[in-house]
mmCIF file of C-alpha atoms and ligand atoms in Angstrom:
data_model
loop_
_atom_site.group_PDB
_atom_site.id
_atom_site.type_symbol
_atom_site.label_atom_id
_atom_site.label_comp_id
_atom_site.label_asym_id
_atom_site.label_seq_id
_atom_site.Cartn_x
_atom_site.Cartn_y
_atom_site.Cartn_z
ATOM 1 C CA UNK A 309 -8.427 4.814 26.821
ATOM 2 C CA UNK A 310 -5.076 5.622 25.238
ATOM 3 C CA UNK A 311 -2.021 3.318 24.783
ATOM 4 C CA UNK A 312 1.083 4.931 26.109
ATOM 5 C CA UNK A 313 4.829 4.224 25.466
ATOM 6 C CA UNK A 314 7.969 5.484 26.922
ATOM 7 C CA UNK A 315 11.682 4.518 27.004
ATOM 8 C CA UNK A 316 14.879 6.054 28.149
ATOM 9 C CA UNK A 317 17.827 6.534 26.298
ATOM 10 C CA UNK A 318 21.815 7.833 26.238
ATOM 11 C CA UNK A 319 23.930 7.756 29.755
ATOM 12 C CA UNK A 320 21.973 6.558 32.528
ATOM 13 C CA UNK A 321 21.131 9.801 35.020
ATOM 14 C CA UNK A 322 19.792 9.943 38.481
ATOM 15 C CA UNK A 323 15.887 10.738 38.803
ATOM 16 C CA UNK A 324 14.914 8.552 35.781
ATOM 17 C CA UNK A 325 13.250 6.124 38.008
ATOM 18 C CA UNK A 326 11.414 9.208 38.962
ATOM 19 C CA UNK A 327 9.813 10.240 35.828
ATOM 20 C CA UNK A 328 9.023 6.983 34.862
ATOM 21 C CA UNK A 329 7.262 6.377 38.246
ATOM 22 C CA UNK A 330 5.361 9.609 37.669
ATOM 23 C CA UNK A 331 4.365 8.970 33.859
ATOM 24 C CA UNK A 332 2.433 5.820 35.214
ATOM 25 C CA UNK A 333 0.867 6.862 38.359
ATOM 26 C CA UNK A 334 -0.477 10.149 36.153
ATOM 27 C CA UNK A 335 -1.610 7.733 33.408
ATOM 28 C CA UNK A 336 -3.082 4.828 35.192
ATOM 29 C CA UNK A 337 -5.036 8.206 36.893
ATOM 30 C CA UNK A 338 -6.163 8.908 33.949
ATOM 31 C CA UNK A 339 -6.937 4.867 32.939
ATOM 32 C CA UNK A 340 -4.589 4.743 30.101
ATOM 33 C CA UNK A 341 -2.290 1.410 29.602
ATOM 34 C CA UNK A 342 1.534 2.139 29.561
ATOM 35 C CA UNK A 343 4.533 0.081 28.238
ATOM 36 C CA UNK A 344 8.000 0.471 28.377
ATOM 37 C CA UNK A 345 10.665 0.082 25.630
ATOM 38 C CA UNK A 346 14.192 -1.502 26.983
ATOM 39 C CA UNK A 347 17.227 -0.128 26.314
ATOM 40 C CA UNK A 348 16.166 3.190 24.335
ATOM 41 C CA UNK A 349 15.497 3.104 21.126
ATOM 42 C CA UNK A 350 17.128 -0.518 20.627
ATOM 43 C CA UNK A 351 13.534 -1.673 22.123
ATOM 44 C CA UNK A 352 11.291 0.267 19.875
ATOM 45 C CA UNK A 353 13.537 -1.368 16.944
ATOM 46 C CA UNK A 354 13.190 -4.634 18.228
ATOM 47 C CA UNK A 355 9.803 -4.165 19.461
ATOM 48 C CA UNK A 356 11.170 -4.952 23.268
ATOM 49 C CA UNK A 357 9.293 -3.476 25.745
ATOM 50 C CA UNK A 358 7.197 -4.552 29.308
ATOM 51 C CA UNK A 359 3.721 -3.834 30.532
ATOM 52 C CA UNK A 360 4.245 -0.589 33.514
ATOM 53 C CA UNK A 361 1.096 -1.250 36.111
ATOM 54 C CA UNK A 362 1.638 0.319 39.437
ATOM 55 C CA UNK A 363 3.404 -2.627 41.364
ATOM 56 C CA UNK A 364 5.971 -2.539 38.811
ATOM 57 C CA UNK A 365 6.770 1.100 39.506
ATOM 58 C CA UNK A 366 6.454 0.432 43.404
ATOM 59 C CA UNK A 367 9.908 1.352 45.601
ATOM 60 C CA UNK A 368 11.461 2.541 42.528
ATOM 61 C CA UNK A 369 11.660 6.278 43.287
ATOM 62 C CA UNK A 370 14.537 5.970 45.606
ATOM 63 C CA UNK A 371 16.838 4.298 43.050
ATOM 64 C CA UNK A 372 19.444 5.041 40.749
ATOM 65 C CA UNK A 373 19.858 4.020 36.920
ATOM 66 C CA UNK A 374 16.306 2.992 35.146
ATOM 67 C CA UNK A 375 14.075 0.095 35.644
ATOM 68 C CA UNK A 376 14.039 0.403 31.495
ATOM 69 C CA UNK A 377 17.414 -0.097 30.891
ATOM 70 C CA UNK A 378 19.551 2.182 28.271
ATOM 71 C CA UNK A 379 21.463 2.308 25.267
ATOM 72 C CA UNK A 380 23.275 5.050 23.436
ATOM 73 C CA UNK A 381 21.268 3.241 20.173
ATOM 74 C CA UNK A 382 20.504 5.824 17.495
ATOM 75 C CA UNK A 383 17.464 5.377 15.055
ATOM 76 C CA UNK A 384 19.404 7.557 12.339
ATOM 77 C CA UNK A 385 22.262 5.602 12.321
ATOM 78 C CA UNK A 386 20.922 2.391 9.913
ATOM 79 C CA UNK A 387 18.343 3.275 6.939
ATOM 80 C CA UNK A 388 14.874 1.756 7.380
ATOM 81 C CA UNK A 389 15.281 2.213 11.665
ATOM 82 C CA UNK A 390 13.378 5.530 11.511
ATOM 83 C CA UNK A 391 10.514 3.476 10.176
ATOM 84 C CA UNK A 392 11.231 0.961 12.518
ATOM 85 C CA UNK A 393 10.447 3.492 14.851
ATOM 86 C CA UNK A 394 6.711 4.329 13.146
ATOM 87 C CA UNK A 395 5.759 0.391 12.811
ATOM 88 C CA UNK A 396 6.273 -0.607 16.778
ATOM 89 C CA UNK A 397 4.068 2.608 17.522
ATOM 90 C CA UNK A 398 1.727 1.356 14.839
ATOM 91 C CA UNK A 399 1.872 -2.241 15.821
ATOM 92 C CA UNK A 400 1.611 -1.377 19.510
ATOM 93 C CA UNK A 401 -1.532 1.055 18.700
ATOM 94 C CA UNK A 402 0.808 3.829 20.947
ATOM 95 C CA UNK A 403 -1.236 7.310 21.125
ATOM 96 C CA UNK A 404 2.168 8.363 22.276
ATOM 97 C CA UNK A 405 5.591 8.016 22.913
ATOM 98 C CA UNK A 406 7.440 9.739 25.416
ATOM 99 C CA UNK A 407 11.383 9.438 25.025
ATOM 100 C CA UNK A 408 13.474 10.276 28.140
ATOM 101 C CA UNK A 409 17.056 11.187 27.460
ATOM 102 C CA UNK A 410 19.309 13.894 26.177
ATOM 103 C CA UNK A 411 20.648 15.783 23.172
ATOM 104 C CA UNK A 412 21.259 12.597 21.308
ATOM 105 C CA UNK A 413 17.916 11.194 22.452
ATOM 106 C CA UNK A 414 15.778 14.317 22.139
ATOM 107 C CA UNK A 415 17.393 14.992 18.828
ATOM 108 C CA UNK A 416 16.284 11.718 17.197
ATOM 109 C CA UNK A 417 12.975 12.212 18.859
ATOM 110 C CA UNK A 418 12.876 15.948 17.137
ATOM 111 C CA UNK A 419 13.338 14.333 13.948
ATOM 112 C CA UNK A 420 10.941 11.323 14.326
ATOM 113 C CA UNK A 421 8.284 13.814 15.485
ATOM 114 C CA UNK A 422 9.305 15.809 12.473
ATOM 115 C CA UNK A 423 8.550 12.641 10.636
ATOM 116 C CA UNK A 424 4.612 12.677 11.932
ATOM 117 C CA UNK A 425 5.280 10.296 14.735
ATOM 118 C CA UNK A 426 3.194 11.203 17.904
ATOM 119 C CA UNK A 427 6.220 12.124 20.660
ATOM 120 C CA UNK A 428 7.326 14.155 24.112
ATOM 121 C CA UNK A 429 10.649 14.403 25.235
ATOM 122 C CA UNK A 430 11.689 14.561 28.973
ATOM 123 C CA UNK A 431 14.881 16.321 29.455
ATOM 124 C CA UNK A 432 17.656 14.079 31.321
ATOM 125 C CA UNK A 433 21.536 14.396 31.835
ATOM 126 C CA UNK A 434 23.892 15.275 34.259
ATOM 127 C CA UNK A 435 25.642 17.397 32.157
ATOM 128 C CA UNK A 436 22.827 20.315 32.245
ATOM 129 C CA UNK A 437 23.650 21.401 29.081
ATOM 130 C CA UNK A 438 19.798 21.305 27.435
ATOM 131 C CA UNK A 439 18.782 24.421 26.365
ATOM 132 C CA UNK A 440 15.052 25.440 26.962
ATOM 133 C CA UNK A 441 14.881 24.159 30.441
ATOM 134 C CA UNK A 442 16.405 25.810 33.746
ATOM 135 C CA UNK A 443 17.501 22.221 34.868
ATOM 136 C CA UNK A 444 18.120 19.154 33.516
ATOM 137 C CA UNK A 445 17.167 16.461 36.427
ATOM 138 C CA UNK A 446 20.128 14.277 37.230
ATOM 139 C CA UNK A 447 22.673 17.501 37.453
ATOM 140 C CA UNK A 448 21.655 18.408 41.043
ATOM 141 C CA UNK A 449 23.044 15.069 42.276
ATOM 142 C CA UNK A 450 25.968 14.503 39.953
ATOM 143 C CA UNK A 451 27.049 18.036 41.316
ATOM 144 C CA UNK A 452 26.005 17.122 44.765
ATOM 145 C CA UNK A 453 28.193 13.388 44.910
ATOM 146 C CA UNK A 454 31.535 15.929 42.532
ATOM 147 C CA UNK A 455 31.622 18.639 45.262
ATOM 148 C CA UNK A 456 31.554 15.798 48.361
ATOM 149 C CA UNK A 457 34.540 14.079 45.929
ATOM 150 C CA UNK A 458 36.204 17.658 45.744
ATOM 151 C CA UNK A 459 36.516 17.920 49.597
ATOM 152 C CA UNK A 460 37.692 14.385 49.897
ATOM 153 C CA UNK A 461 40.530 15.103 47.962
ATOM 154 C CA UNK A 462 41.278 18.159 48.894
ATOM 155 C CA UNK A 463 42.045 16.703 52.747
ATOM 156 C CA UNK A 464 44.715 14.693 50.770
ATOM 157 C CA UNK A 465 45.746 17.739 48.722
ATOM 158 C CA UNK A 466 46.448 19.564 52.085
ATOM 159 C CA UNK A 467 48.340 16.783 53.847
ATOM 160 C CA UNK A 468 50.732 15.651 51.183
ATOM 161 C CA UNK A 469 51.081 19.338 50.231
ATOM 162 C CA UNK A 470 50.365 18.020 46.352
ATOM 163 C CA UNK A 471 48.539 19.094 43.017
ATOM 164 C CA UNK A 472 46.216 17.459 43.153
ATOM 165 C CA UNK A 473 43.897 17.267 39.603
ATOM 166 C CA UNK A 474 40.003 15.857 39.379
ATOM 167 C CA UNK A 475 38.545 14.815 36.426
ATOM 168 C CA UNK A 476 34.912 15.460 36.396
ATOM 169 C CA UNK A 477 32.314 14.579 33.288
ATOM 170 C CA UNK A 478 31.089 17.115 31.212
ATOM 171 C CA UNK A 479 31.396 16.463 27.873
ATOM 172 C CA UNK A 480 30.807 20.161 25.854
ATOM 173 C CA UNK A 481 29.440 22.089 28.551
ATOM 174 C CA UNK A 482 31.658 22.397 32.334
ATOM 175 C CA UNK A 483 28.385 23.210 34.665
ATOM 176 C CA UNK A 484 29.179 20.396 36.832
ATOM 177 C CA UNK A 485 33.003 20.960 37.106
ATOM 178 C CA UNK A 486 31.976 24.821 37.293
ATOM 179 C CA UNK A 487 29.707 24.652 40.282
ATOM 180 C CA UNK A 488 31.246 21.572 42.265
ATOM 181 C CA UNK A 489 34.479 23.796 41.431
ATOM 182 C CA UNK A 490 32.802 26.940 43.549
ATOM 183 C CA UNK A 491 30.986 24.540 45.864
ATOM 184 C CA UNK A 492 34.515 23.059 46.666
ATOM 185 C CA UNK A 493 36.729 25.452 46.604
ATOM 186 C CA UNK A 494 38.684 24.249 43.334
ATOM 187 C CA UNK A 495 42.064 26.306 42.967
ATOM 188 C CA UNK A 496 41.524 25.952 39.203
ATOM 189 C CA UNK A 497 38.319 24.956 37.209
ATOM 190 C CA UNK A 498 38.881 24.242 33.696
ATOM 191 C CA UNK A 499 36.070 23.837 31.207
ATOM 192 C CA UNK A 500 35.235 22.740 27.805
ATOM 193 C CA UNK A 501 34.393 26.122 27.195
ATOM 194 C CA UNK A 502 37.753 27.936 27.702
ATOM 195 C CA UNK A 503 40.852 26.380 26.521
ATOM 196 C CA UNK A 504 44.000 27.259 28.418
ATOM 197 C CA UNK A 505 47.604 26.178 28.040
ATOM 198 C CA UNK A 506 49.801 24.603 30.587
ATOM 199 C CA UNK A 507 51.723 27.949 31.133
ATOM 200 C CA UNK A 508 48.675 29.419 32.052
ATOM 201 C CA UNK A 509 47.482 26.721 34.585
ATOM 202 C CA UNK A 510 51.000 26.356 36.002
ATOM 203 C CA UNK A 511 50.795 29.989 36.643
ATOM 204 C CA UNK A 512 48.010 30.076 38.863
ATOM 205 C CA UNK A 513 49.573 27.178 41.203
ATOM 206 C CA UNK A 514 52.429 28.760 41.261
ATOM 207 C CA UNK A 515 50.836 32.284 42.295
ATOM 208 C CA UNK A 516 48.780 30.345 44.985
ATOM 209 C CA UNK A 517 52.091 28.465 46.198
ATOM 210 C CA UNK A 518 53.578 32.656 46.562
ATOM 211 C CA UNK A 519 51.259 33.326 48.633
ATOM 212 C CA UNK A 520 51.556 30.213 51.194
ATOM 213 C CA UNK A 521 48.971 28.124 50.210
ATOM 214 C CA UNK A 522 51.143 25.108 49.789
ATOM 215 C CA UNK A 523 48.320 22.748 48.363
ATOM 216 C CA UNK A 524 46.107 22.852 45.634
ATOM 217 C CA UNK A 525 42.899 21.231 43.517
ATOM 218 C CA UNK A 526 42.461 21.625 39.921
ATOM 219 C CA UNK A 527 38.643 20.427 38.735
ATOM 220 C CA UNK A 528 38.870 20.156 35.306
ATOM 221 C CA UNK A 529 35.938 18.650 32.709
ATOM 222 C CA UNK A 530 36.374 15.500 30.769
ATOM 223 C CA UNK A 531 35.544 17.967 27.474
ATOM 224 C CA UNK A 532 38.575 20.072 28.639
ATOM 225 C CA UNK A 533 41.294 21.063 25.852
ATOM 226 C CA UNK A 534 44.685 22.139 26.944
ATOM 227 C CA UNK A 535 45.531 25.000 24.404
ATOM 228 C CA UNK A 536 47.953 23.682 22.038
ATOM 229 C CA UNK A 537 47.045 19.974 21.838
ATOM 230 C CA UNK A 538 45.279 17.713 20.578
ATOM 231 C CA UNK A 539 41.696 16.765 22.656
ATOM 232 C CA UNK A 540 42.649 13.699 25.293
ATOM 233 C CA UNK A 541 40.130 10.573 24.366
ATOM 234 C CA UNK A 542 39.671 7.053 26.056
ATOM 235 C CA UNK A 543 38.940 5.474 22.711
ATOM 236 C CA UNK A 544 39.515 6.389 19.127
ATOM 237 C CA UNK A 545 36.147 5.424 17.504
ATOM 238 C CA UNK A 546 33.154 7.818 18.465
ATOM 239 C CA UNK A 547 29.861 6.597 20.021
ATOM 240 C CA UNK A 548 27.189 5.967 17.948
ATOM 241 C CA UNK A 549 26.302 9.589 17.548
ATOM 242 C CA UNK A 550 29.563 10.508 16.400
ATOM 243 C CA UNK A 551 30.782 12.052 19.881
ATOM 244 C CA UNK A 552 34.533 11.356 21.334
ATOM 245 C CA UNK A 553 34.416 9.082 23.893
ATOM 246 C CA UNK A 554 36.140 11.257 26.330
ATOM 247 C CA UNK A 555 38.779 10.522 29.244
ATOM 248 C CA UNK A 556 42.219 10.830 30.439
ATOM 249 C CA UNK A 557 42.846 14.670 30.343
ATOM 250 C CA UNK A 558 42.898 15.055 33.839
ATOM 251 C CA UNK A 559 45.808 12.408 33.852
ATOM 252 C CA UNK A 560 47.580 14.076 31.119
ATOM 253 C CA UNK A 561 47.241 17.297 32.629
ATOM 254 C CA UNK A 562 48.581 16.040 36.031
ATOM 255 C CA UNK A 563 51.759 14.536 34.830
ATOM 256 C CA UNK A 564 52.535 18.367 32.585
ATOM 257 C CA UNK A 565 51.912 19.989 35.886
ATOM 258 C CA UNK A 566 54.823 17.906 37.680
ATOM 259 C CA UNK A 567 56.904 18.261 35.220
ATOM 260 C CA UNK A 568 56.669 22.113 34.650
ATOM 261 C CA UNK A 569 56.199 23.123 38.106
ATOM 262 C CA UNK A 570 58.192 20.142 39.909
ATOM 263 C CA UNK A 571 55.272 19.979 42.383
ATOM 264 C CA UNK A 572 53.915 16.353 43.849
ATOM 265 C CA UNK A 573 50.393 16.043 41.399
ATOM 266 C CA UNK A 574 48.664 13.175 41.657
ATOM 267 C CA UNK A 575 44.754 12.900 38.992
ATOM 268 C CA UNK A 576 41.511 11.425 40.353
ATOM 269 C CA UNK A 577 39.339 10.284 37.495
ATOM 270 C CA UNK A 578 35.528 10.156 39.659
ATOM 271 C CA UNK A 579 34.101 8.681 36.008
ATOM 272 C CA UNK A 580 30.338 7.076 36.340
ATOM 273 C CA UNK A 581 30.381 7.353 40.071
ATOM 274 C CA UNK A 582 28.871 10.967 39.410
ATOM 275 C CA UNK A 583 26.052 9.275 37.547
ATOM 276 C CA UNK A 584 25.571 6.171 40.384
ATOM 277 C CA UNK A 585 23.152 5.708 43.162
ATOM 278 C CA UNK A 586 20.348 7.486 44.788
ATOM 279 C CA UNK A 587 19.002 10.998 43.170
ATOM 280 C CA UNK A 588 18.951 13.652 45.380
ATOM 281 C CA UNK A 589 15.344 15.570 46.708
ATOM 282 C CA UNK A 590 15.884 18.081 44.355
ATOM 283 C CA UNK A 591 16.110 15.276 41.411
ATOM 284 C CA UNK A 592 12.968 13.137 42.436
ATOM 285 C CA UNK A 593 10.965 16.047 42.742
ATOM 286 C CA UNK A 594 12.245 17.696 39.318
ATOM 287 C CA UNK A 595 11.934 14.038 37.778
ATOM 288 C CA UNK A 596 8.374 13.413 39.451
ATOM 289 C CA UNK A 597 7.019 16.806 37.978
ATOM 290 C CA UNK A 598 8.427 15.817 34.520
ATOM 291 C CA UNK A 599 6.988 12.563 34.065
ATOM 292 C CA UNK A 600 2.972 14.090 35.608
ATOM 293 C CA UNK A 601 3.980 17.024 32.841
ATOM 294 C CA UNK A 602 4.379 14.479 29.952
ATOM 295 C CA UNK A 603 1.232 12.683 30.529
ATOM 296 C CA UNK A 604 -0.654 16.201 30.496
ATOM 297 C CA UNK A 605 0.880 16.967 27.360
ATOM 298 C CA UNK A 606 0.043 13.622 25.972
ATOM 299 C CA UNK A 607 -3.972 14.430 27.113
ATOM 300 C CA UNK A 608 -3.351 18.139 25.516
ATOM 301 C CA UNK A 609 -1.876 16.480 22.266
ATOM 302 C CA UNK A 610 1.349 18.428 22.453
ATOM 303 C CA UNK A 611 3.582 16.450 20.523
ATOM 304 C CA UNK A 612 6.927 17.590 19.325
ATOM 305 C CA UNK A 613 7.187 19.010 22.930
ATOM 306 C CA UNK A 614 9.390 18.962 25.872
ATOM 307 C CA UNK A 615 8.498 19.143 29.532
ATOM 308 C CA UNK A 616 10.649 21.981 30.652
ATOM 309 C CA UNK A 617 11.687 23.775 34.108
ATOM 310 C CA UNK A 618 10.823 27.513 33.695
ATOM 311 C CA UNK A 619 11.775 29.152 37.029
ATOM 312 C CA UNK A 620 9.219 27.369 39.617
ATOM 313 C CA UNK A 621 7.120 26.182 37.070
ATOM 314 C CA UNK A 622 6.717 22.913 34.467
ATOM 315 C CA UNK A 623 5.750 23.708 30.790
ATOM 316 C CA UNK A 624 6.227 22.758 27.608
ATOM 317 C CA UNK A 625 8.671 23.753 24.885
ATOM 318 C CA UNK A 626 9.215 22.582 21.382
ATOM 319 C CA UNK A 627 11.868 20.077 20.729
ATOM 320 C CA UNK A 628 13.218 22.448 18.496
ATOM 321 C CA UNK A 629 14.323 25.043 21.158
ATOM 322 C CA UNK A 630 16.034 21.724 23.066
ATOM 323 C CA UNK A 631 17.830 20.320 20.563
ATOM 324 C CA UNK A 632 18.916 23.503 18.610
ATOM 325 C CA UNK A 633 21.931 24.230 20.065
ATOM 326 C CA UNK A 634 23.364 22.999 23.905
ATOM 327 C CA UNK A 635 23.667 25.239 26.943
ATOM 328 C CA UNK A 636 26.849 25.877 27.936
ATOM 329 C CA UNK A 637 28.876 28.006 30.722
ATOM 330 C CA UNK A 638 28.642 31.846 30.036
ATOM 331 C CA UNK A 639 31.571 33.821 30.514
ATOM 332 C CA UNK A 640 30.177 35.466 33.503
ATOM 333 C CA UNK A 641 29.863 32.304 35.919
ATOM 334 C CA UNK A 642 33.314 31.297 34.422
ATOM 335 C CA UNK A 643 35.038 35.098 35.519
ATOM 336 C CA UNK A 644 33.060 34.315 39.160
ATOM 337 C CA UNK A 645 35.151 30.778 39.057
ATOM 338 C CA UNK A 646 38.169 32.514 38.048
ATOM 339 C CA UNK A 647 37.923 35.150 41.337
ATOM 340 C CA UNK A 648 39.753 32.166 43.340
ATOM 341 C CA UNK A 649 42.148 31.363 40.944
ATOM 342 C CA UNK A 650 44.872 33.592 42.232
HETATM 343 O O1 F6P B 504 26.078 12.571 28.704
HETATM 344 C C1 F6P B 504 26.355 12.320 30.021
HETATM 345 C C2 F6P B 504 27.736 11.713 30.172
HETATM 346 O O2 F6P B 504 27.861 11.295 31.513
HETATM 347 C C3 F6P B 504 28.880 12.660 29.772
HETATM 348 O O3 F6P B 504 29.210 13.554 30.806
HETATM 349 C C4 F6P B 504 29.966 11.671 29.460
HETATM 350 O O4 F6P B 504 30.886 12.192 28.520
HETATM 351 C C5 F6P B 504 29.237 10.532 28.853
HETATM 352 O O5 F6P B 504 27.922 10.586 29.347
HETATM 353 C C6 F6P B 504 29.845 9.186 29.193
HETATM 354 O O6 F6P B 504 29.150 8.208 28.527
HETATM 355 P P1 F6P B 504 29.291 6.650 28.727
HETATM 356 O O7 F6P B 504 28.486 6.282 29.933
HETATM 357 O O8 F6P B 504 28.745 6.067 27.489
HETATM 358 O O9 F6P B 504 30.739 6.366 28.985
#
């Protein structure tokens, strides 16, 4: 029988009730015991975890956020933690650890695998910026709940004839902002991937306002830069893996667009709401496949693996290709945004 841990780690993400569901329905199949670390890698440091049986994973599929709790905790961070890491799998007797999370928590698990220590990674975030799998699970609904919040706004766009600007998360890559952007007809989509000044922006509203559309929404990505200043941030320390903690462009943006173009703008920020509630079909599945994946790559011995979406089908990838470098918006999808610009 083999002892099995698992935690999940970084922003919380639709679907990770999922995977963890799946993980312990595909190992109690097999008869293995499973625990499960709180808060990311703050548990395994502290040794925090419960016993997963299958009442405890029982209506849990449907929900949002993770049974496990979260943390943006990093095992690099502190000498000795990485260790820390290695003695709660040691003192647990753990055949395995499988860490849920994204490139912050993959990355640490690349390097404690790296480090001998017996690990599978599970690719989560919203942001779909993972490289080596087709989707991250969690995107599909944070792109579902941004394009419903793009046509909300754009009824008030239309009626008060306004600007009106919606900041959407994305932190280096702009898939969600991209597709919401085509899925809701978005006047202007601005990514983390293309910088653009205010001239440029105002010239597109302006265009659009030439050729009678008297209304118009801007989506534009948390991780956007306007061309000639300095990134907008909520706070001026960075998270414990040394990322800005982003928000506030869309405001900034909204009150340059007033003042350059004299049109009415108003900025929606729509924040964690994009990461809150129930996953979509598309993410339970995805998250349900992942977690029955993990445990067969636990039985295989696969460590220093990721479960991975390769067209229609589950496999596994090394860390390495996941962690290497992120996935962000080609050029191509961003020219197809740009087609409804003018
Ligand atoms: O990584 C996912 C994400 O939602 C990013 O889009 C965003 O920048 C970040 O997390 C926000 O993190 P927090 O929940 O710590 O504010």
């Amino acid at each position: 029988m083999k002892r099995i841990g698992m935690l999940t780690g970084g922003g919380d993400c639709p679907g990770l009730n999922a995977v963890i569901r799946g993980i312990v329905y595909a190992a109690k199949a097999e008869g293995w015991h499973v625990i499960g670390f709180k808060r990311g890698w703050k548990g395994i440091l502290q040794n925090h975890f419960v016993e997963l049986d299958l009442k405890s994973v029982a209506d849990i599929l449907p929900r949002g956020g993770t049974i496990l709790g979260t943390s943006r905790t990093n095992p690099y961070k502190n000498d000795g933690d990485a260790e820390k890491v290695r003695e709660t799998i040691k003192k647990n007797k753990l055949d395995a650890l499988i860490a849920i999370g994204g490139e912050d928590t993959l990355g640490a698990a690349h390097k404690l695998s790296k480090n001998g220590m017996p690990i599978i990674g599970v690719p989560k975030t919203i942001d779909n910026d993972l490289n080596a799998t087709d989707y991250t699970f969690g995107y599909d609904t944070a792109l579902s709940i941004a394009t419903e919040c793009l046509d909300r706004i754009r009824t008030t766009a239309e009626s008060h004839e306004r600007v009106m600007v919606v900041e959407i998360m994305g932190r280096h890559a702009g898939w969600i902002t991209l597709e919401s952007g085509i899925a809701g007809g978005a006047d202007v989509v601005l990514i983390p991937e293309v910088s653009m000044t205010v001239s440029e922006i105002c010239g597109y509203l302006v265009q659009q306002r030439a050729r009678g559309k008297n209304f118009s929404v801007v989506a534009v990505s948390e991780g956007f830069a306007i061309k000639g200043e300095e990134l907008v941030t909520a706070k001026k320390e960075p998270d414990a893996f040394g990322h800005a903690i982003l928000g506030g462009v869309g405001d900034r943006l909204a009150k340059l667009i007033e003042k350059k173009t004299g049109y009415e703008t108003r900025s929606t920020v729509l924040g964690h709401i994009q990461r809150g509630g129930s996953p979509t079909a598309f993410d339970r599945v995805l998250g349900t496949r992942f977690g029955v994946k993990a445990v067969q790559l636990v039985k295989e011995g696969l460590f220093g693996h990721m479960v991975s979406l390769c067209g229609r089908d589950i496999v596994a990838v090394p860390l390495a290709e996941a962690v290497g470098e992120l996935k962000t918006v080609p050029a191509d999808m961003y020219d197809l945004a740009k087609t409804f610009f003018s």
